[in-house]
Amino acid sequence: MKKDLIFAIETSCDESACAIVEDGRKVISSIISTQIPIHREYGGVIPEVAAREHLLTINAVIEECFNCADVDKNDITAFASTLGPGLVGCLLIGANAAKTLSIMYNKPYIGVNHLKGHVCANYLETDLEPPFVCLLVSGGHTQIIDIKSYSEQTIIGETIDDAVGECYDKVARLFNIPYPGGPNLDKLAQNGDKKAFYIPKPKVSEFDFSFSGIKTHMLKLVNSLKEEKEISIEDIAASFQHTVAEYLIEKVKKFALQKGYKTIALAGGVAANSEIRKQAFELQNEGFKVYAPTMKFCTDNAAMIASAAHFLKEDKKYLDMEVFSRA
Ligand code: KG4
Ligand code: ZN
């Protein structure tokens, strides 16, 4: 049977990424050009700056992706891009590039939902098949999703305020840790004592989350410790990280048990977090099968978008489909 060779572009935030993926699982080529050094100066992503940067970079990333793959553009089955949610100016650059390629090479254009892309990162280079429960943790979202089949995804619970990645980035700012705070805070936490401080877990309904209370608790804790001579940032970070991971994993495990699912998958940028991965993989001792994308496919990339374009046939959109900012 002819292979489904999808070329995808992801430009929803601060990474210009392109990938070619065969049959939704085999990564032929994946290029990610990050803007992190540009945005670090401002402590966060400036949407207009990000969009201009995508415009300057995208053609070179497309060409590099094809060169690395040694694939001819005529052999591509469909051209895909992220339609949203994300920064509209940024999404437009990727969507217009993919739509242009689809017109030039007379192949379908597939518009992909970024969040579904994160879930599909779990199919890359694995044999994972639905049904399973997915914990999606990113800069903008925190969700427990029931993946009933490749195309049927139901959100079971989500954050009622901040996303976990947002909480990480804000807590990192309390310690003057440079953008992006999440990975840097994770590094500090790995050298601290997780039992040093008690961080309460917010009580919300069964499968929902709240992170604004944790953020305020951290602010108060850091302020109360300002006078102390020998406070360990590592200990504070480790206590925060341990509580956040436990809070997330407890809920996803509860849903898996309730539903009788034996497979749990992590997705999104925060799934790169060492403690969340550790606690998730410990569930294997309790009989669960646990999946998490490799680090480079946790944070934004285009291979996950190509995989979603392959598996989520219902996401097939036409050239007049427009980008959108919110889910
Ligand atoms: O999925 P992603 O790349 O972009 C969105 O779709 O939002 O996620 C980015 C988020 C940022 O908040 C970043 O700080 C966080 O993922 N992140 C981490 C780690 N690596 C990335 N948070 C905690 N620990 C990490 N190791
Ligand atoms: Zn993302």
PDB file of N, CA and C and ligand atoms in Angstrom, residues 114 118 138 300 304, ligand 2:
ATOM      1  N   HIS A 114      -3.650  22.059  17.641  1.00  0.00           N
ATOM      2  CA  HIS A 114      -2.359  21.923  18.326  1.00  0.00           C
ATOM      3  C   HIS A 114      -2.410  20.920  19.495  1.00  0.00           C
ATOM      4  N   HIS A 118      -0.299  17.436  20.290  1.00  0.00           N
ATOM      5  CA  HIS A 118       0.484  17.013  21.467  1.00  0.00           C
ATOM      6  C   HIS A 118       0.149  15.574  21.851  1.00  0.00           C
ATOM      7  N   SER A 138       0.712  21.627  29.253  1.00  0.00           N
ATOM      8  CA  SER A 138       1.530  22.518  28.426  1.00  0.00           C
ATOM      9  C   SER A 138       1.523  23.913  29.020  1.00  0.00           C
ATOM     10  N   ASP A 300       6.871  21.963  21.677  1.00  0.00           N
ATOM     11  CA  ASP A 300       6.303  22.154  20.342  1.00  0.00           C
ATOM     12  C   ASP A 300       7.230  21.660  19.218  1.00  0.00           C
ATOM     13  N   MET A 304       4.570  15.942  15.588  1.00  0.00           N
ATOM     14  CA  MET A 304       3.283  15.608  16.238  1.00  0.00           C
ATOM     15  C   MET A 304       2.104  16.110  15.390  1.00  0.00           C
TER      16      MET A 304
HETATM   17 ZN    ZN B   2       2.338  23.162  22.584  1.00  0.00          ZN
END
